[in-house]
Amino acid sequence: MSTAFELLAERPTLERDVVVIGAGPAGLMAAYTLKKAGKSVAVVEARDRVGGRTWNGKVKDINGNEHFIEIGGQWISPDQTRLIDLVNELGLATFKRYRDGENVYLAPDGTRHTYTGDVMPVSDKTNTEMEKLINLLNAKVDEMDVESPWEMPNAAELDAISFRDWLKQHSDDQEAIDNVSIYIASGMLTKPAHTFSALQAILMAASAGSFSNLVDEDFILDERVVGGMQSVSLKLAKHLGDDVILGSPVRQLNWAAPDDSTADVLNNVAADVRNGVPNNGAPGDVTAYADKVIVKAKNAVLAVPPNLYHRLQYVPPLPREQMVAHQHISMGLVIKVHAVYKTPFWRDKGLSGTGFGGGHVVQEVYDNTNYGPNFANDNDGEDPHGVLVSFISDVHAERLWALPEEERKQEILTELAAYLGEETMHPIAFFLSDMAAEEWTRGAYAASYDLGGLSRWGHLQNEPTGPIYYACSDIAAEGYQHVDGAVRQGEIAAKSIMEQLS
Ligand code: FAD
């Protein structure tokens, strides 16, 4: 019997070697790699644009002038070598984040301190405790192979304890715990530290090389792409031309023949593939039914975030272990705040624009002034307008989204003022990224496992299911939850398929 998706209005049917579902950096990199190797591809994308969670945007100021903003992912760190090479290969340039001058630290009691270097101006005791926790985390990172975190010593044990409880086991200094926790909880996974495991936190650090790298904002937030990170996807899509089909969510994926032995006539259950299929990864017959097109191919790359896997209907349904595992990986929640000012006034006060405040509503703020031409401006050098970017994570984000717009804005600006002064209260333009309200993302920055999920199901996440390969930053090893991880994943999926197809 045909499903509703199969019977949708007339659509062209394309025949390709590989259908790629999702035109974010992972899907586009998979398609680009396959096409360069002579394979035929079609990339089918739900949105009317490519780039997924990377998105060059604009905001209008009070005078009606447009300013460039990066609504999604933007920074590159030096360890993200696959992305750096790709940026060069695509002929894109990068620029460094502004970081001259003093940083600001907001203590839990609200007192404001300025400092330089990477040691926060906390008490000696808190500093000793922070160093102890950081060293402990670095030592755990050394025990982990980032390709298989579930195999590290005591993986299940570390996955059974929340990151917050693990920190509490090793320190009784609340300020030290808050400061160490922000780098992974609100700063990266964008979930409260009691909702994910110590193992998941160690993976986040290991994927960046060490926990010390995550703590070092000059490392982790090093460079941006001139013209915006979405330019990487736009350039990749240009190479693919008409093989990228936009505005066309894939609704159904037919991918295997049911296993007759699973049929249960007595209970009227049709045959499926509950016990898996032989030769995972080998080419087969897949058909992707999307709103504007049907694509028949030998393999599929599912390049959507794992929290959206269930948005497709699989025919037959995926094997039981995938169906269960996919329910235990969920998106975080963060608001990315952009405030544009006439000038980067903080620099005149000798401030870098960088600020941290564990436990505060706005826990981090940075100078995000644009450089070079972008799609709002033709600047050759630095944009004379100053831009601040800051982040509001998890439960704070929930509370702020529930406020009336103007109240929300005033609260955020007041928070910024605590870091950088009263001038922050008067932006000429203001914008909040809201990826959680986007149908084809549903959160930010990325997806991670519930407590206990990584050790239980992580080993499945990069294993193909029949002819279906998975590729996304959120199941990456190096570059986990970052554009670099997405690019690596796309390339790995493409190369694995090429080995099987040849
Ligand atoms: P995505 O970018 O999510 O792409 C998936 C694509 O699949 C989307 O285009 C989506 O529309 C499409 N799709 C979904 N369902 C379907 C369907 N059924 N049919 C067809 N298409 C579908 N990373 C960094 O490296 N540096 C940063 O500074 C950084 N900051 C970030 C800030 C924010 C606010 C956010 C949201 C993310 C940030 N990230 C950052 C993370 C980075 O953007 C992601 O890791 C990266 O975009 C993931 O790429 P992807 O291709 O795996 O997934």
Tab-separated table of N, CA and C and ligand atoms in Angstrom, residues 20-28 44-55 70-77 80 83 220-221 223-224 229 233 245 248-252 290 302-306 308-309 311-312 331 334-336 338 391 433-435 439-441 443-446 471-475 479-487 489, ligand 1:
chain	number	residue	atom	x	y	z
A	20	VAL	N	21.535	12.930	-0.737
A	20	VAL	CA	21.958	13.526	0.533
A	20	VAL	C	20.775	14.309	1.089
A	21	ILE	N	20.430	14.028	2.321
A	21	ILE	CA	19.274	14.684	2.947
A	21	ILE	C	19.797	15.746	3.908
A	22	GLY	N	19.621	17.019	3.556
A	22	GLY	CA	20.104	18.127	4.381
A	22	GLY	C	21.281	18.824	3.734
A	23	ALA	N	21.145	20.145	3.544
A	23	ALA	CA	22.215	20.939	2.900
A	23	ALA	C	22.897	21.851	3.913
A	24	GLY	N	23.173	21.301	5.103
A	24	GLY	CA	24.070	21.982	6.036
A	24	GLY	C	25.491	21.654	5.615
A	25	PRO	N	26.489	22.105	6.392
A	25	PRO	CA	27.878	21.833	6.022
A	25	PRO	C	28.179	20.338	5.868
A	26	ALA	N	27.561	19.477	6.669
A	26	ALA	CA	27.852	18.040	6.578
A	26	ALA	C	27.337	17.472	5.254
A	27	GLY	N	26.084	17.742	4.935
A	27	GLY	CA	25.491	17.199	3.714
A	27	GLY	C	26.187	17.739	2.469
A	28	LEU	N	26.465	19.038	2.480
A	28	LEU	CA	27.100	19.638	1.295
A	28	LEU	C	28.518	19.102	1.104
A	44	VAL	N	18.919	17.199	-1.036
A	44	VAL	CA	17.543	17.662	-0.871
A	44	VAL	C	17.432	18.361	0.485
A	45	GLU	N	17.032	19.619	0.459
A	45	GLU	CA	17.061	20.464	1.656
A	45	GLU	C	15.659	20.994	1.978
A	46	ALA	N	15.322	20.959	3.266
A	46	ALA	CA	13.990	21.414	3.692
A	46	ALA	C	13.830	22.927	3.578
A	47	ARG	N	14.884	23.656	3.963
A	47	ARG	CA	14.763	25.119	3.984
A	47	ARG	C	14.942	25.698	2.578
A	48	ASP	N	14.658	27.014	2.490
A	48	ASP	CA	14.854	27.702	1.216
A	48	ASP	C	16.279	28.202	1.049
A	49	ARG	N	17.160	27.748	1.891
A	49	ARG	CA	18.559	28.162	1.810
A	49	ARG	C	19.444	26.999	2.225
A	50	VAL	N	20.736	27.088	1.873
A	50	VAL	CA	21.695	26.089	2.357
A	50	VAL	C	22.350	26.613	3.632
A	51	GLY	N	23.103	25.779	4.309
A	51	GLY	CA	23.904	26.238	5.461
A	51	GLY	C	23.416	25.747	6.804
A	52	GLY	N	22.153	25.332	6.898
A	52	GLY	CA	21.645	24.793	8.161
A	52	GLY	C	21.834	25.758	9.308
A	53	ARG	N	22.588	25.322	10.311
A	53	ARG	CA	22.802	26.148	11.503
A	53	ARG	C	23.895	27.201	11.283
A	54	THR	N	24.404	27.372	10.071
A	54	THR	CA	25.247	28.529	9.751
A	54	THR	C	24.403	29.418	8.855
A	55	TRP	N	24.365	30.703	9.142
A	55	TRP	CA	23.342	31.529	8.509
A	55	TRP	C	23.768	32.993	8.535
A	70	GLU	N	25.810	37.051	12.110
A	70	GLU	CA	25.850	35.605	11.875
A	70	GLU	C	24.882	34.969	12.866
A	71	ILE	N	23.758	34.542	12.340
A	71	ILE	CA	22.671	34.052	13.195
A	71	ILE	C	23.061	32.717	13.844
A	72	GLY	N	23.899	31.949	13.148
A	72	GLY	CA	24.283	30.626	13.662
A	72	GLY	C	25.766	30.537	13.946
A	73	GLY	N	26.375	29.410	13.561
A	73	GLY	CA	27.787	29.140	13.860
A	73	GLY	C	28.717	30.092	13.133
A	74	GLN	N	29.809	30.494	13.806
A	74	GLN	CA	30.690	31.475	13.186
A	74	GLN	C	32.176	31.266	13.468
A	75	TRP	N	32.554	30.797	14.685
A	75	TRP	CA	33.972	30.812	15.030
A	75	TRP	C	34.680	29.536	14.592
A	76	ILE	N	35.985	29.702	14.331
A	76	ILE	CA	36.857	28.567	13.996
A	76	ILE	C	38.013	28.585	14.987
A	77	SER	N	38.398	27.421	15.518
A	77	SER	CA	39.576	27.353	16.395
A	77	SER	C	40.716	26.641	15.655
A	80	GLN	N	40.675	23.068	14.333
A	80	GLN	CA	39.623	22.660	13.383
A	80	GLN	C	40.201	22.650	11.965
A	83	LEU	N	38.186	22.115	8.559
A	83	LEU	CA	37.427	23.299	8.146
A	83	LEU	C	38.384	24.382	7.624
A	220	ILE	N	39.478	28.872	21.367
A	220	ILE	CA	38.226	28.279	20.886
A	220	ILE	C	37.435	29.265	20.021
A	221	LEU	N	37.583	30.557	20.293
A	221	LEU	CA	36.864	31.575	19.514
A	221	LEU	C	37.894	32.415	18.768
A	223	GLU	N	38.855	32.684	15.124
A	223	GLU	CA	38.696	33.372	13.836
A	223	GLU	C	37.277	33.269	13.323
A	224	ARG	N	36.926	34.170	12.414
A	224	ARG	CA	35.656	34.068	11.681
A	224	ARG	C	35.951	34.132	10.181
A	229	MET	N	30.230	32.482	8.079
A	229	MET	CA	30.445	31.031	7.994
A	229	MET	C	29.520	30.366	6.971
A	233	SER	N	29.098	26.970	3.062
A	233	SER	CA	28.022	26.169	2.450
A	233	SER	C	27.606	26.751	1.098
A	245	ILE	N	18.483	20.795	-4.198
A	245	ILE	CA	17.053	21.121	-4.335
A	245	ILE	C	16.586	21.714	-3.006
A	248	SER	N	12.449	21.690	0.129
A	248	SER	CA	11.873	20.384	-0.176
A	248	SER	C	12.199	19.366	0.926
A	249	PRO	N	11.500	19.455	2.057
A	249	PRO	CA	11.767	18.493	3.132
A	249	PRO	C	11.616	17.056	2.645
A	250	VAL	N	12.540	16.193	3.044
A	250	VAL	CA	12.372	14.765	2.752
A	250	VAL	C	11.442	14.213	3.822
A	251	ARG	N	10.378	13.580	3.376
A	251	ARG	CA	9.350	13.090	4.309
A	251	ARG	C	9.433	11.591	4.525
A	252	GLN	N	9.954	10.892	3.527
A	252	GLN	CA	9.957	9.426	3.624
A	252	GLN	C	11.186	8.865	2.949
A	290	ALA	N	10.466	13.629	-1.276
A	290	ALA	CA	10.494	14.989	-0.734
A	290	ALA	C	9.370	15.789	-1.374
A	302	LEU	N	22.115	10.720	5.535
A	302	LEU	CA	21.157	11.453	6.366
A	302	LEU	C	21.955	12.503	7.124
A	303	ALA	N	21.954	13.737	6.591
A	303	ALA	CA	22.820	14.801	7.126
A	303	ALA	C	21.981	15.840	7.860
A	304	VAL	N	21.097	15.356	8.705
A	304	VAL	CA	20.265	16.247	9.522
A	304	VAL	C	20.657	16.007	10.978
A	305	PRO	N	20.400	16.973	11.871
A	305	PRO	CA	20.733	16.718	13.276
A	305	PRO	C	19.944	15.531	13.816
A	306	PRO	N	20.555	14.726	14.698
A	306	PRO	CA	19.918	13.488	15.165
A	306	PRO	C	18.552	13.689	15.809
A	308	LEU	N	16.278	15.263	14.658
A	308	LEU	CA	15.282	15.323	13.577
A	308	LEU	C	15.173	14.026	12.777
A	309	TYR	N	15.939	12.997	13.146
A	309	TYR	CA	15.852	11.731	12.401
A	309	TYR	C	14.403	11.251	12.323
A	311	ARG	N	11.765	12.773	12.059
A	311	ARG	CA	10.842	13.528	11.207
A	311	ARG	C	10.616	12.838	9.867
A	312	LEU	N	11.471	11.869	9.538
A	312	LEU	CA	11.261	11.100	8.306
A	312	LEU	C	10.506	9.824	8.662
A	331	MET	N	18.513	18.394	21.456
A	331	MET	CA	19.154	19.704	21.274
A	331	MET	C	19.248	20.464	22.589
A	334	VAL	N	19.955	27.839	23.387
A	334	VAL	CA	20.732	29.043	23.678
A	334	VAL	C	20.218	30.189	22.816
A	335	ILE	N	20.232	31.380	23.397
A	335	ILE	CA	19.915	32.585	22.615
A	335	ILE	C	21.243	33.263	22.300
A	336	LYS	N	21.476	33.499	21.022
A	336	LYS	CA	22.666	34.266	20.628
A	336	LYS	C	22.217	35.709	20.451
A	338	HIS	N	22.811	39.670	19.512
A	338	HIS	CA	23.648	40.575	18.714
A	338	HIS	C	23.215	41.999	19.051
A	391	PHE	N	25.605	35.304	24.967
A	391	PHE	CA	24.813	34.066	24.931
A	391	PHE	C	24.040	33.877	26.231
A	433	SER	N	19.060	35.432	18.008
A	433	SER	CA	18.950	34.205	17.195
A	433	SER	C	18.014	33.231	17.905
A	434	ASP	N	17.135	32.643	17.135
A	434	ASP	CA	16.083	31.813	17.726
A	434	ASP	C	15.973	30.473	16.995
A	435	MET	N	17.054	29.714	16.996
A	435	MET	CA	17.069	28.449	16.250
A	435	MET	C	16.114	27.410	16.845
A	439	GLU	N	11.762	25.069	12.586
A	439	GLU	CA	11.237	23.711	12.376
A	439	GLU	C	12.343	22.686	12.056
A	440	TRP	N	13.349	23.110	11.274
A	440	TRP	CA	14.337	22.145	10.779
A	440	TRP	C	15.643	22.177	11.570
A	441	THR	N	15.550	22.712	12.814
A	441	THR	CA	16.686	22.630	13.746
A	441	THR	C	16.178	22.273	15.143
A	443	GLY	N	16.509	23.841	18.190
A	443	GLY	CA	17.374	24.030	19.350
A	443	GLY	C	18.677	24.659	18.932
A	444	ALA	N	19.617	24.776	19.836
A	444	ALA	CA	20.941	25.315	19.546
A	444	ALA	C	21.826	25.044	20.764
A	445	TYR	N	23.123	24.919	20.585
A	445	TYR	CA	23.812	24.885	19.307
A	445	TYR	C	23.636	23.522	18.615
A	446	ALA	N	23.554	22.460	19.438
A	446	ALA	CA	23.654	21.131	18.839
A	446	ALA	C	22.985	20.099	19.747
A	471	ALA	N	25.578	11.612	8.901
A	471	ALA	CA	26.646	12.624	8.935
A	471	ALA	C	26.101	13.899	9.552
A	472	CYS	N	26.718	14.321	10.630
A	472	CYS	CA	26.302	15.573	11.282
A	472	CYS	C	27.346	15.931	12.338
A	473	SER	N	27.513	17.211	12.581
A	473	SER	CA	28.479	17.643	13.610
A	473	SER	C	28.162	17.031	14.968
A	474	ASP	N	26.904	16.700	15.196
A	474	ASP	CA	26.483	16.280	16.532
A	474	ASP	C	26.798	14.814	16.826
A	475	ILE	N	27.329	14.125	15.820
A	475	ILE	CA	27.796	12.748	16.049
A	475	ILE	C	29.263	12.635	15.610
A	479	GLY	N	35.955	17.972	16.331
A	479	GLY	CA	35.021	19.008	15.862
A	479	GLY	C	33.577	18.755	16.281
A	480	TYR	N	33.404	17.896	17.286
A	480	TYR	CA	32.059	17.570	17.803
A	480	TYR	C	31.255	18.855	18.025
A	481	GLN	N	30.038	18.877	17.498
A	481	GLN	CA	29.091	20.004	17.656
A	481	GLN	C	29.563	21.287	16.961
A	482	HIS	N	30.544	21.184	16.084
A	482	HIS	CA	31.063	22.373	15.392
A	482	HIS	C	31.072	22.129	13.882
A	483	VAL	N	31.222	23.232	13.155
A	483	VAL	CA	31.202	23.134	11.690
A	483	VAL	C	32.322	22.201	11.215
A	484	ASP	N	33.473	22.278	11.868
A	484	ASP	CA	34.584	21.388	11.506
A	484	ASP	C	34.152	19.926	11.589
A	485	GLY	N	33.425	19.575	12.644
A	485	GLY	CA	32.954	18.199	12.797
A	485	GLY	C	31.965	17.832	11.699
A	486	ALA	N	31.138	18.794	11.315
A	486	ALA	CA	30.168	18.549	10.238
A	486	ALA	C	30.893	18.244	8.933
A	487	VAL	N	31.905	19.055	8.643
A	487	VAL	CA	32.661	18.887	7.392
A	487	VAL	C	33.376	17.524	7.397
A	489	GLN	N	32.512	14.869	9.049
A	489	GLN	CA	31.507	13.815	8.945
A	489	GLN	C	31.031	13.628	7.503
B	1	FAD	P1	22.907	21.549	10.162
B	1	FAD	O1	23.742	22.764	10.010
B	1	FAD	O2	21.839	21.567	11.178
B	1	FAD	O3	22.302	21.175	8.739
B	1	FAD	C1	21.275	20.215	8.618
B	1	FAD	C2	20.383	20.581	7.454
B	1	FAD	O4	19.392	19.563	7.303
B	1	FAD	C3	19.623	21.890	7.653
B	1	FAD	O5	19.852	22.732	6.540
B	1	FAD	C4	18.163	21.461	7.759
B	1	FAD	O6	17.281	22.420	7.229
B	1	FAD	C5	18.173	20.193	6.939
B	1	FAD	N1	17.067	19.272	7.222
B	1	FAD	C6	16.570	18.888	8.416
B	1	FAD	N2	15.578	17.990	8.249
B	1	FAD	C7	15.440	17.792	6.917
B	1	FAD	C8	14.585	16.981	6.114
B	1	FAD	N3	13.666	16.158	6.641
B	1	FAD	N4	14.706	17.039	4.764
B	1	FAD	C9	15.641	17.839	4.195
B	1	FAD	N5	16.471	18.632	4.915
B	1	FAD	C10	16.385	18.602	6.258
B	1	FAD	N6	29.809	25.884	15.251
B	1	FAD	C11	31.076	26.357	15.128
B	1	FAD	O7	31.926	25.668	14.566
B	1	FAD	N7	31.417	27.605	15.583
B	1	FAD	C12	30.500	28.427	16.188
B	1	FAD	O8	30.811	29.570	16.552
B	1	FAD	C13	29.174	27.934	16.346
B	1	FAD	N8	28.212	28.719	16.901
B	1	FAD	C14	26.890	28.349	16.790
B	1	FAD	C15	25.900	29.257	17.138
B	1	FAD	C16	24.555	28.932	16.978
B	1	FAD	C17	23.495	29.926	17.386
B	1	FAD	C18	24.201	27.661	16.454
B	1	FAD	C19	22.765	27.282	16.261
B	1	FAD	C20	25.190	26.759	16.088
B	1	FAD	C21	26.537	27.073	16.250
B	1	FAD	N9	27.559	26.210	15.866
B	1	FAD	C22	28.854	26.643	15.828
B	1	FAD	C23	27.252	24.823	15.445
B	1	FAD	C24	27.268	24.660	13.927
B	1	FAD	O9	26.486	25.651	13.330
B	1	FAD	C25	26.780	23.259	13.604
B	1	FAD	O10	27.656	22.348	14.237
B	1	FAD	C26	26.776	22.950	12.103
B	1	FAD	O11	26.002	23.858	11.372
B	1	FAD	C27	26.223	21.540	11.893
B	1	FAD	O12	26.188	21.232	10.523
B	1	FAD	P2	25.334	19.984	10.036
B	1	FAD	O13	25.420	19.981	8.555
B	1	FAD	O14	25.770	18.788	10.778
B	1	FAD	O15	23.832	20.294	10.523
